[in-house]
Coordinates of C-alpha atoms in Angstrom, one line a residue:
M1 CA 0.0 0.0 0.0
A2 CA 1.4 3.4 -1.0
T3 CA 2.1 5.9 1.8
P4 CA 2.3 9.7 1.7
K5 CA 5.6 11.4 1.6
R6 CA 7.3 11.7 4.9
R7 CA 9.9 13.8 6.6
S8 CA 12.4 12.5 9.2
F9 CA 13.3 14.5 12.3
N10 CA 16.8 14.7 11.0
Q11 CA 15.5 16.6 7.9
V12 CA 13.6 18.9 10.2
K13 CA 16.7 19.6 12.3
E14 CA 18.7 20.3 9.2
E15 CA 16.3 22.9 8.0
I16 CA 16.2 24.5 11.4
S17 CA 20.0 24.6 11.6
F18 CA 20.2 26.3 8.2
R19 CA 17.5 28.8 9.2
V20 CA 19.2 29.6 12.5
L21 CA 22.6 30.1 10.9
R22 CA 21.1 32.3 8.2
Q23 CA 19.5 34.6 10.8
K24 CA 22.8 35.0 12.7
L25 CA 25.0 35.9 9.8
P26 CA 24.9 39.4 8.1
E27 CA 22.2 39.6 5.6
A28 CA 24.7 40.5 2.8
W29 CA 26.6 37.3 3.3
V30 CA 25.6 34.4 1.0
M31 CA 25.3 30.8 2.0
H32 CA 26.0 28.4 -0.9
E33 CA 24.4 25.1 0.1
Y34 CA 25.9 21.9 -1.2
G35 CA 23.9 18.9 -2.5
P36 CA 24.7 15.4 -1.2
D37 CA 26.5 15.7 2.1
Y38 CA 30.2 14.7 1.7
G39 CA 31.5 16.4 4.8
I40 CA 30.8 20.1 3.7
D41 CA 27.3 21.4 4.0
C42 CA 27.8 24.9 2.6
V43 CA 30.2 27.7 1.8
V44 CA 29.6 31.1 3.3
E45 CA 30.8 33.9 1.0
L46 CA 31.4 37.3 2.6
F47 CA 30.0 40.5 1.1
D48 CA 30.0 44.1 2.4
Y49 CA 27.6 46.9 1.5
V50 CA 29.2 49.6 -0.7
D51 CA 26.5 52.3 -0.1
D52 CA 25.1 54.0 2.9
A53 CA 21.5 52.9 2.0
K54 CA 22.7 49.2 2.1
E55 CA 21.2 48.4 -1.3
I56 CA 24.3 47.1 -3.0
A57 CA 26.7 44.6 -1.5
E58 CA 30.0 43.6 -3.1
T59 CA 31.9 40.4 -2.7
L60 CA 35.1 40.5 -0.7
G61 CA 36.5 37.4 -2.4
E62 CA 36.5 35.7 1.0
S63 CA 34.7 32.6 2.2
F64 CA 34.8 29.7 4.7
H65 CA 33.4 26.2 4.5
V66 CA 30.8 24.9 7.0
Q67 CA 30.1 21.5 8.5
L68 CA 26.7 22.3 10.0
K69 CA 25.4 20.1 12.9
S70 CA 22.5 20.3 15.2
S71 CA 21.0 18.6 18.2
D72 CA 18.1 19.1 20.7
S73 CA 20.1 17.4 23.5
L74 CA 23.6 18.9 23.6
Q75 CA 25.9 18.3 26.5
Y76 CA 27.2 21.5 28.1
T77 CA 30.2 20.9 30.4
K78 CA 33.7 22.2 31.2
R79 CA 37.0 21.3 29.7
R80 CA 40.1 21.6 31.9
A81 CA 42.9 23.1 29.9
R82 CA 46.5 23.4 31.1
P83 CA 49.4 25.5 29.8
R84 CA 51.4 23.5 27.2
G85 CA 54.3 23.8 24.8
N86 CA 54.0 24.7 21.2
V87 CA 52.4 21.5 19.6
A88 CA 53.5 22.7 16.1
K89 CA 57.1 22.2 17.2
G90 CA 57.0 19.1 19.5
A91 CA 55.0 16.5 21.3
L92 CA 52.3 17.5 23.7
S93 CA 53.8 18.6 27.0
E94 CA 51.5 20.1 29.7
D95 CA 52.2 22.1 32.9
M96 CA 50.1 20.2 35.5
S97 CA 50.5 23.0 38.1
E98 CA 48.0 25.4 36.5
F99 CA 44.7 25.1 34.6
I100 CA 41.7 26.9 33.2
D101 CA 38.2 25.4 33.2
I102 CA 36.5 26.4 30.0
E103 CA 32.8 26.1 29.4
V104 CA 32.2 24.1 26.3
V105 CA 29.5 22.2 24.4
N106 CA 30.4 18.7 23.3
F107 CA 29.8 17.0 20.0
Q108 CA 30.8 13.6 18.6
L109 CA 32.0 14.2 15.1
D110 CA 32.7 11.4 12.6
V111 CA 36.3 10.8 11.9
S112 CA 35.5 10.7 8.2
D113 CA 34.6 14.4 8.4
L114 CA 37.9 15.2 10.1
L115 CA 39.8 13.3 7.4
T116 CA 38.0 15.4 4.8
V117 CA 39.2 18.6 6.6
Q118 CA 42.7 17.2 6.8
L119 CA 42.8 16.7 3.1
L120 CA 41.7 20.3 2.4
G121 CA 44.7 21.6 4.3
P122 CA 45.0 24.6 6.7
A123 CA 44.4 27.3 4.0
V124 CA 40.7 26.3 3.4
P125 CA 39.0 27.0 6.7
V126 CA 36.2 24.5 7.7
L127 CA 34.1 25.6 10.6
L128 CA 32.0 23.2 12.6
I129 CA 28.9 25.2 13.4
L130 CA 26.8 23.5 16.0
V131 CA 23.1 24.6 16.5
D132 CA 21.2 23.9 19.7
I133 CA 17.7 23.2 18.4
S134 CA 16.1 23.8 21.7
T135 CA 17.5 27.3 22.3
E136 CA 18.5 28.2 18.7
R137 CA 22.0 29.1 19.8
A138 CA 24.9 28.5 17.4
F139 CA 28.6 27.9 18.2
F140 CA 31.6 27.6 15.9
V141 CA 35.1 26.1 16.0
C142 CA 37.7 25.9 13.2
L143 CA 38.1 22.2 12.5
N144 CA 41.4 22.6 10.7
D145 CA 42.9 24.2 13.8
Y146 CA 41.2 21.9 16.2
L147 CA 42.5 18.9 14.4
E148 CA 46.1 20.1 14.3
K149 CA 46.3 21.8 17.7
I150 CA 44.2 19.5 19.8
I151 CA 43.1 16.2 18.3
I152 CA 46.4 15.1 16.7
P153 CA 48.6 16.1 19.7
E154 CA 46.3 14.3 22.1
D155 CA 45.4 11.3 19.9
P156 CA 47.8 10.8 17.0
R157 CA 46.0 7.7 15.9
F158 CA 42.6 9.3 15.9
Y159 CA 42.0 8.1 12.3
E160 CA 41.5 4.6 13.7
K161 CA 38.4 5.7 15.6
G162 CA 34.8 6.0 14.4
S163 CA 34.3 9.5 15.9
K164 CA 36.0 12.1 18.0
L165 CA 34.8 14.4 20.7
V166 CA 34.9 18.1 19.7
Q167 CA 34.5 20.6 22.5
I168 CA 33.5 24.1 21.4
P169 CA 34.0 27.0 23.8
L170 CA 30.7 28.7 24.7
Q171 CA 32.4 32.1 24.0
N172 CA 32.3 31.0 20.4
E173 CA 28.7 31.8 20.0
I174 CA 27.6 33.3 16.7
L175 CA 25.5 36.5 17.2
P176 CA 24.5 39.1 14.6
R177 CA 26.8 41.8 16.0
N178 CA 30.1 42.9 14.6
T179 CA 32.2 41.9 17.7
Y180 CA 30.9 38.3 17.4
L181 CA 31.5 38.2 13.7
T182 CA 35.1 39.3 13.7
P183 CA 36.4 35.7 14.0
L184 CA 34.3 34.6 11.0
R185 CA 35.7 37.5 9.0
A186 CA 39.3 36.4 10.0
Y187 CA 38.6 32.8 8.8
G188 CA 37.2 34.2 5.5
K189 CA 40.5 36.0 4.9
R190 CA 42.7 32.9 5.7
A191 CA 43.4 31.9 2.1
K192 CA 44.6 35.4 1.3
M193 CA 46.9 35.3 4.3
Y194 CA 48.6 32.1 3.1
G195 CA 49.0 33.6 -0.4
A196 CA 50.6 36.7 1.1
F197 CA 52.9 34.7 3.3
A198 CA 54.3 32.9 0.2
R199 CA 54.8 36.2 -1.6
F200 CA 56.6 37.9 1.4
A201 CA 59.0 34.9 1.7
Y202 CA 59.8 35.1 -2.0
Q203 CA 60.4 38.8 -1.8
R204 CA 62.6 38.7 1.2
K205 CA 64.8 36.0 -0.4
E206 CA 65.2 38.2 -3.5
I207 CA 66.2 41.2 -1.3
E208 CA 68.8 39.0 0.4
R209 CA 70.1 38.1 -3.0
A210 CA 70.3 41.8 -4.0
R211 CA 72.4 42.3 -0.8
G212 CA 74.7 39.4 -1.8
N213 CA 73.5 37.3 1.2
A214 CA 71.7 34.4 -0.6
A215 CA 73.2 31.0 -1.5
F216 CA 73.1 32.1 -5.1
N217 CA 73.6 35.8 -5.9
V218 CA 73.5 37.8 -9.1
E219 CA 75.1 41.1 -9.8
T220 CA 72.5 43.9 -9.8
S221 CA 72.6 47.6 -10.3
A222 CA 71.3 50.4 -8.0
E223 CA 68.6 51.2 -10.5
S224 CA 67.3 47.6 -10.7
D225 CA 67.4 47.2 -6.9
I226 CA 65.3 50.3 -6.4
D227 CA 62.9 49.2 -9.1
M228 CA 62.6 45.7 -7.5
L229 CA 61.9 47.2 -4.0
R230 CA 59.3 49.5 -5.5
V231 CA 57.6 46.6 -7.2
F232 CA 57.8 44.5 -4.0
A233 CA 56.3 47.3 -1.8
E234 CA 53.5 47.9 -4.3
S235 CA 52.8 44.2 -4.6
A236 CA 52.8 43.7 -0.8
L237 CA 50.4 46.6 -0.3
R238 CA 48.0 45.2 -3.0
Q239 CA 47.5 42.1 -1.0
D240 CA 43.9 42.2 0.4
I241 CA 44.9 41.3 3.9
W242 CA 45.4 44.7 5.6
R243 CA 41.8 45.6 6.2
G244 CA 39.7 43.5 8.6
H245 CA 42.6 42.9 10.9
D246 CA 42.3 45.9 13.1
F247 CA 42.3 43.7 16.1
W248 CA 45.8 42.3 15.4
E249 CA 48.5 44.8 16.1
P250 CA 51.3 43.2 14.0
M251 CA 49.3 43.8 10.8
R252 CA 49.1 47.5 11.5
W253 CA 52.8 47.7 12.1
S254 CA 53.8 46.0 8.9
Y255 CA 51.3 48.0 6.8
S256 CA 52.7 51.3 8.2
E257 CA 56.3 50.2 7.5
L258 CA 55.4 49.2 3.9
K259 CA 53.8 52.6 3.3
D260 CA 57.0 54.2 4.6
V261 CA 59.0 52.1 2.1
E262 CA 56.7 53.1 -0.7
A263 CA 56.9 56.8 0.2
T264 CA 60.7 56.6 0.3
L265 CA 60.8 55.0 -3.1
T266 CA 58.7 57.7 -4.7
G267 CA 61.6 60.1 -4.2
D268 CA 65.2 59.7 -5.1
V269 CA 67.2 57.2 -3.1
D270 CA 70.8 58.3 -2.7
S271 CA 73.1 55.6 -4.1
K272 CA 75.3 56.0 -1.0
E273 CA 72.3 55.2 1.2
L274 CA 71.0 52.3 -0.9
E275 CA 72.8 49.5 0.9
A276 CA 71.5 50.7 4.2
F277 CA 68.0 51.0 2.8
K278 CA 68.2 47.4 1.4
E279 CA 69.4 46.2 4.8
Y280 CA 66.5 48.0 6.5
C281 CA 64.0 46.4 4.1
D282 CA 65.6 43.0 4.6
L283 CA 66.2 42.8 8.3
H284 CA 63.3 44.9 9.5
V285 CA 60.4 45.4 7.1
W286 CA 60.4 42.0 5.3
R287 CA 61.7 40.1 8.2
R288 CA 58.6 41.3 10.2
L289 CA 56.4 40.5 7.2
C290 CA 57.7 36.9 7.2
N291 CA 57.4 36.7 11.0
I292 CA 53.7 37.3 10.6
S293 CA 53.4 33.9 9.1
N294 CA 55.2 32.4 12.0
M295 CA 52.9 34.1 14.5
Y296 CA 49.9 33.1 12.4
E297 CA 50.9 29.4 12.7
E298 CA 51.8 29.5 16.4
L299 CA 49.3 32.0 17.8
V300 CA 46.5 32.9 15.4
R301 CA 45.6 29.3 14.5
E302 CA 45.0 28.6 18.2
W303 CA 42.5 31.5 18.6
F304 CA 39.0 30.4 19.7
L305 CA 40.1 26.9 20.6
P306 CA 39.5 25.4 24.1
T307 CA 43.1 25.9 25.2
V308 CA 44.9 28.1 27.7
L309 CA 46.6 30.1 25.0
A310 CA 43.4 30.7 23.1
Q311 CA 41.7 31.8 26.3
L312 CA 44.4 34.3 27.1
A313 CA 44.7 35.6 23.5
S314 CA 41.0 35.5 22.4
Y315 CA 39.2 36.3 25.6
P316 CA 41.8 38.0 27.8
E317 CA 39.2 39.3 30.2
Q318 CA 38.0 35.8 30.9
G319 CA 41.1 33.7 30.9
Q320 CA 42.3 33.3 34.5
L321 CA 44.8 30.6 35.3
Q322 CA 44.3 28.7 38.6
K323 CA 46.8 26.9 40.6
A324 CA 46.3 23.1 40.8
E325 CA 46.2 21.5 44.3
V326 CA 49.3 19.6 45.2

């Protein structure tokens, strides 16, 4: 006997989760939903209005991927985090004498989803966005960073499991206010950041070569060196990474220094001062530009995770270390 069409509760939850997320994101942002679920549910493309009347929005060329999950029975608990060494440089080593208890929401995520994220690499941000159906609250965490900074250091053979526990800080709630959207904007800019890092590294190596300090050097003229530095400064300033990082001081420092280099090169650089100027560009301006990538890997990629460093860097007003009882 034929039966009417039916809808499962999972389908209802999926529709609710998309609706909740849509309501919490800026109206100008676009959610591109995927078809069959192969680990990515949608891509969020960032737009900003270009007129005061907010009638025309323009793409920023920025986006992040979303693994959207929902539940009506989420477990809210605390994660005890301890100070630790840099897991990008060595095995996990924790200081057991101090800790921070972080309020989190738990979710068991299929390892197959984590492996998909791992294949995408760090430059394509995938956010796990978890919607509480009962309260319509939504929380995020960057799975690329969670995988490399928490799961792999704590459980290197995670891929042998069926699922892994992901703990999202409650501070990572998505709300339709600029302060709460800043992290999402930063993730949207991630691919541009990695592209800029590669360019800065190339430029610094060529400046070293012009100074005769590379493994292979070519003879250059003062005119060609000045022209190269001018091209490098203009190219670095064209990278669309400088806006949207008002909250990160190193970006402002480097932008200001590049503008100074550009201004210097618009005039006449005395040939007697050229070597000193190249040294300044190499050891100060481009060295700092290259160091941004180091800080990004070590610090920025740990923002908004349930770790001590993330608490102190992302929510400094809330991260208070406590002494463990001996």
